[in-house]
Short mmCIF file of C-alpha atoms in Angstrom, two decimals:
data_model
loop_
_atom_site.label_atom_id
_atom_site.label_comp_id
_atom_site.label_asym_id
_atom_site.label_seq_id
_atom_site.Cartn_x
_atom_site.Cartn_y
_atom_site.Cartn_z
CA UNK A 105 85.70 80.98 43.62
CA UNK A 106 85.47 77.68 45.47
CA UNK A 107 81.78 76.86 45.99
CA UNK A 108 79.77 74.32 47.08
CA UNK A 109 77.86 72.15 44.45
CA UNK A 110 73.86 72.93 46.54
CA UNK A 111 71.80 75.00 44.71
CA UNK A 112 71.45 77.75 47.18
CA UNK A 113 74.77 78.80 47.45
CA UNK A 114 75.36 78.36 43.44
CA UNK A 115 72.10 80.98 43.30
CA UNK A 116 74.28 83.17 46.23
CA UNK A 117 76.95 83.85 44.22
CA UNK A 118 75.44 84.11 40.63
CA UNK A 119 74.66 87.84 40.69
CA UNK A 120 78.00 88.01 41.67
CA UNK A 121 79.66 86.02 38.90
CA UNK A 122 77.29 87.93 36.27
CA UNK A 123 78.64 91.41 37.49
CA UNK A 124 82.85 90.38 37.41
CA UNK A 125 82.08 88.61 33.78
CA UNK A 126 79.72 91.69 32.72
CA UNK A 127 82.23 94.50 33.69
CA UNK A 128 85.39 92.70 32.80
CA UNK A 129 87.41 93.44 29.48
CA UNK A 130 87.27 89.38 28.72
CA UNK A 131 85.12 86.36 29.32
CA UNK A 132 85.10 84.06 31.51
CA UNK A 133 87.00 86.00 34.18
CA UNK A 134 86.35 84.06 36.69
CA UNK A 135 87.74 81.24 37.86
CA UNK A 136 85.06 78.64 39.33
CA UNK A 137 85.43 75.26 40.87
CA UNK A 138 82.32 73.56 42.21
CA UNK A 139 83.55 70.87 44.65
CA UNK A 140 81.43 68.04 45.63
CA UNK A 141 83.15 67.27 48.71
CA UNK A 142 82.31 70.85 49.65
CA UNK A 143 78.10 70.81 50.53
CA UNK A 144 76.43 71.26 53.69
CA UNK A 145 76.69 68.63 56.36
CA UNK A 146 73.71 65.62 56.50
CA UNK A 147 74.02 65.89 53.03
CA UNK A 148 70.64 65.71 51.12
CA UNK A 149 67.60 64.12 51.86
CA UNK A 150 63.89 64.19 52.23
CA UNK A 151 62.39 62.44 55.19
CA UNK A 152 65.71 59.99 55.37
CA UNK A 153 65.38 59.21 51.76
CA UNK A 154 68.48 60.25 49.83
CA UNK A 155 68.05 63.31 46.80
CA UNK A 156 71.33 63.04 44.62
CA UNK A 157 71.57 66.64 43.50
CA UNK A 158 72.47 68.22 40.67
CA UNK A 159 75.30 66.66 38.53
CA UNK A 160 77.93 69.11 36.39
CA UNK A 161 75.20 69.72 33.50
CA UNK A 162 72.21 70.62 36.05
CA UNK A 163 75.24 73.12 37.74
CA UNK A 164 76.67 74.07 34.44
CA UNK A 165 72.66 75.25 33.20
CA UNK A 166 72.38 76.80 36.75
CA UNK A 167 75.51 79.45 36.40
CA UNK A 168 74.69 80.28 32.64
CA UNK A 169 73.37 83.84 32.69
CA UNK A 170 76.65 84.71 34.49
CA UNK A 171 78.69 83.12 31.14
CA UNK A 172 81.12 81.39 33.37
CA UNK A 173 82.55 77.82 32.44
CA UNK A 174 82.88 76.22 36.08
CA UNK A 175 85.18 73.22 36.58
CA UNK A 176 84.57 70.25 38.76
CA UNK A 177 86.43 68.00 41.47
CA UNK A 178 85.36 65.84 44.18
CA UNK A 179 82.40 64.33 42.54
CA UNK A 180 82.36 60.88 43.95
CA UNK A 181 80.19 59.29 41.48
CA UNK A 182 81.86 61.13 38.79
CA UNK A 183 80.57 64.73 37.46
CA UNK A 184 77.66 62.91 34.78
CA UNK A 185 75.97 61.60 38.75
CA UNK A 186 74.33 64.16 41.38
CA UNK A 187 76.75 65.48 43.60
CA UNK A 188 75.17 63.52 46.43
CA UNK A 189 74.36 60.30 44.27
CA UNK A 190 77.14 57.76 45.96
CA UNK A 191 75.24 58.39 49.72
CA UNK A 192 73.11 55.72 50.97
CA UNK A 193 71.21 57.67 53.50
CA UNK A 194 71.69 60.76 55.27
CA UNK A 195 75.50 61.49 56.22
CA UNK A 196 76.02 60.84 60.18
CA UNK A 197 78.37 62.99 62.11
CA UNK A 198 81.59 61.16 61.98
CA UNK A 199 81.18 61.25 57.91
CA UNK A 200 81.08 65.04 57.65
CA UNK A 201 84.21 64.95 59.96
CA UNK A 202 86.03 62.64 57.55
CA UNK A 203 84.75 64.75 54.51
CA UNK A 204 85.64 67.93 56.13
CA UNK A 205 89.10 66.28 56.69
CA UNK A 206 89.53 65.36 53.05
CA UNK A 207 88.19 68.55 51.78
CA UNK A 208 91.18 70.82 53.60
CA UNK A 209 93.63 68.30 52.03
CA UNK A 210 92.37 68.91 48.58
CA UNK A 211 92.08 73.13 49.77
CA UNK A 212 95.90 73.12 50.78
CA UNK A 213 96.92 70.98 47.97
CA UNK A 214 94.82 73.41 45.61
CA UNK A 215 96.28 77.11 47.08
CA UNK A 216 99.97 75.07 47.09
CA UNK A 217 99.41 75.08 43.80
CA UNK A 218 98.52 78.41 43.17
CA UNK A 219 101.71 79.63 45.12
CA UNK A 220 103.73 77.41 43.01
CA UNK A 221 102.18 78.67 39.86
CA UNK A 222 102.76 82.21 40.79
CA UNK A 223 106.11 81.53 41.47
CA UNK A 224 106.58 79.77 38.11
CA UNK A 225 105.57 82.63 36.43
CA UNK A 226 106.91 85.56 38.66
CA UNK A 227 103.62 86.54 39.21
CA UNK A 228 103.56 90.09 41.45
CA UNK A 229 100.23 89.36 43.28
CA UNK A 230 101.19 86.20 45.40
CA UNK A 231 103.82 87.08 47.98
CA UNK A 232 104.42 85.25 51.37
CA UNK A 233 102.49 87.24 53.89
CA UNK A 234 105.63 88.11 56.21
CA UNK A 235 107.91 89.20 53.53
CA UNK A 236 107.86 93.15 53.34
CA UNK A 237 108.25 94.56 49.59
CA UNK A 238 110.05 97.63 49.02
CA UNK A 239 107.32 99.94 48.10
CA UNK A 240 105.29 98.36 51.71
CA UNK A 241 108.12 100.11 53.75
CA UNK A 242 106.29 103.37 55.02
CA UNK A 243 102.38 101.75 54.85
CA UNK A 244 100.62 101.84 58.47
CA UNK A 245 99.24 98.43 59.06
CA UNK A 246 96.53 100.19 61.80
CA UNK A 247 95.32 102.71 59.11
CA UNK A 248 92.72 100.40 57.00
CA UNK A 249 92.03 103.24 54.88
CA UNK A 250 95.04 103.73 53.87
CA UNK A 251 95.60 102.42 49.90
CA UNK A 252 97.75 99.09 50.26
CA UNK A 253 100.73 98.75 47.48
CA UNK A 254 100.43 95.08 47.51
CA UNK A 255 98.26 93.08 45.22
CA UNK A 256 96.93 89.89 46.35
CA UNK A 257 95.26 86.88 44.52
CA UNK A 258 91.99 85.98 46.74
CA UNK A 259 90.04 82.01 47.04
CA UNK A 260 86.29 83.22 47.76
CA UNK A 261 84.51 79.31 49.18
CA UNK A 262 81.06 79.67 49.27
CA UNK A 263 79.72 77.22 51.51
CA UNK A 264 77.55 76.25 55.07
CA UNK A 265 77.48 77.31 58.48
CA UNK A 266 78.10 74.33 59.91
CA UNK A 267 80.03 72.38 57.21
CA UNK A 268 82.58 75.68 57.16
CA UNK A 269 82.72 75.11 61.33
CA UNK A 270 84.26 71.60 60.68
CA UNK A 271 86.44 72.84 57.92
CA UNK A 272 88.12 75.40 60.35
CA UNK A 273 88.53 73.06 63.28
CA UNK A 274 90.80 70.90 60.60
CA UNK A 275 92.56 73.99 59.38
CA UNK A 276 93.55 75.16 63.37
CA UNK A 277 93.81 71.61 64.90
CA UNK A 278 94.92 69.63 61.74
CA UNK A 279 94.01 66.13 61.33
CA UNK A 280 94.91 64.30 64.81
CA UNK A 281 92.74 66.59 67.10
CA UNK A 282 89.28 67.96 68.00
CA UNK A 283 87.10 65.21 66.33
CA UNK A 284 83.58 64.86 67.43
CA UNK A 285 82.37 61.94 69.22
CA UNK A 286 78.77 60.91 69.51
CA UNK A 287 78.38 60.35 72.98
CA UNK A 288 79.95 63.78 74.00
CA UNK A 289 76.86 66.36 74.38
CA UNK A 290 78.88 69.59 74.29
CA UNK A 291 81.05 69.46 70.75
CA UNK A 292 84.08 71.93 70.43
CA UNK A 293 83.28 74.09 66.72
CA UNK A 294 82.95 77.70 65.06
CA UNK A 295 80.28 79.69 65.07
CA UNK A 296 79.95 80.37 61.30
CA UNK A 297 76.11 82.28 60.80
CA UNK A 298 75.15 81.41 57.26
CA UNK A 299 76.05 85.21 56.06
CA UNK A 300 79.62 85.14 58.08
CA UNK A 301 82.77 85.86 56.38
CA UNK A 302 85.78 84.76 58.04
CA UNK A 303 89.27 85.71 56.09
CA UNK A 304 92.29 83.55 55.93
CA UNK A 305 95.73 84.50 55.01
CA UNK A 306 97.94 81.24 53.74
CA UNK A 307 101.77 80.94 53.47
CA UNK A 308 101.89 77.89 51.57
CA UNK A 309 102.46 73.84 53.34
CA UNK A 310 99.18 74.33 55.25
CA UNK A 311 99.96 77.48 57.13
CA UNK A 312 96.86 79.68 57.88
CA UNK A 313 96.54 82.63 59.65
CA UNK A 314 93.21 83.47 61.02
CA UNK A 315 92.67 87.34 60.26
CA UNK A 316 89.03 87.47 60.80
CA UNK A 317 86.11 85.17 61.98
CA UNK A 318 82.40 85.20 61.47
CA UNK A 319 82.18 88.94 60.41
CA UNK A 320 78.55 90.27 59.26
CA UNK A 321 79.03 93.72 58.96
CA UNK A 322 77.22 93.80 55.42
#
């Protein structure tokens, strides 16, 4: 689980967290990384005056009835400061843009490093999506009810609407193309409703697939 370091969405997925630790046969079982490059764009504020959030203790209290340990990246005052500490005000347009740039780096870097990983330890449930195992030969890709042979290692990121919008215009348009500009009214983006779930399949070096965008059908 990738998740964003604002209370709300810690609170979304702690009933969550508390059911995979409760019915699993050890603890811990989840992995959780609360990035601080990963919160909602503007930032935090009240009335233009900047809130600094909740630092790694204040997160670490938040998630304790679940009994996960979370680790932390992208905390640019460090994990001991609020999440939103190093701002001076609230973040403009252009500064989400650079932060959503800098966020799909450190996403790539981190799933390249989960592929190379599972190859390191022949793992069976990271495969490159166009490679067809033996067992796959006579599935039907149209019937989804089908039971599917393969198993397959899943990154859940919990984030925001909008934030997630300028995350997936870097992961389609990578990082030369489709910035925003102040002074153009109608800006290019997602649609990403706060409940959405879009799914992405990656084959490693920054390849995505889109397989789904926006879905609400829960």
């Amino acid at each position: 689980f990738i998740v964003s370091p604002m209370k709300r969405t810690i609170e979304t997925i702690l009933p969550t967290l508390t059911a995979l630790n409760r019915d699993s046969y050890r603890e811990n079982s989840c992995d959780v990384i609360i990035n601080g490059l990963y919160f909602e764009s503007e930032g935090c504020h009240t009335r233009e005056q900047v809130e600094p959030g909740m630092n790694a203790n204040d997160i670490q209290s938040l998630l304790s009835p679940s009994g996960v340990n979370a680790s932390f990246t992208g905390f640019q005052r460090g994990v001991e400061k609020g999440w939103y500490a190093h701002a001076t005000g609230p973040e403009t347009r252009q500064e989400s843009e650079e932060r959503a740039a800098k966020f799909y780096l450190w996403l790539v870097e981190h799933l390249d490093q989960q592929l190379y990983e599972a190859e390191e330890q022949d793992a069976v449930d990271v495969f490159d999506a166009g490679v067809t195992l033996p067992e796959e030969e006579d599935e039907q890709d149209h019937d989804r009810f089908a039971p599917r042979n393969r198993r397959r290692r899943t990154a859940i990121c919990i984030g925001h609407g909008d934030f997630m919008s300028l995350v997936l215009k870097r992961i389609i348009a990578g990082l030369g193309h489709a910035v925003e500009r102040d002074t153009v009214p109608h800006r290019s983006a997602f649609v990403h409703f706060n409940t959405g779930i879009t799914e992405l399949e990656y084959f490693g070096n920054g390849r995505f697939l889109v397989m789904s965008s926006n879905q609400v059908p829960h």
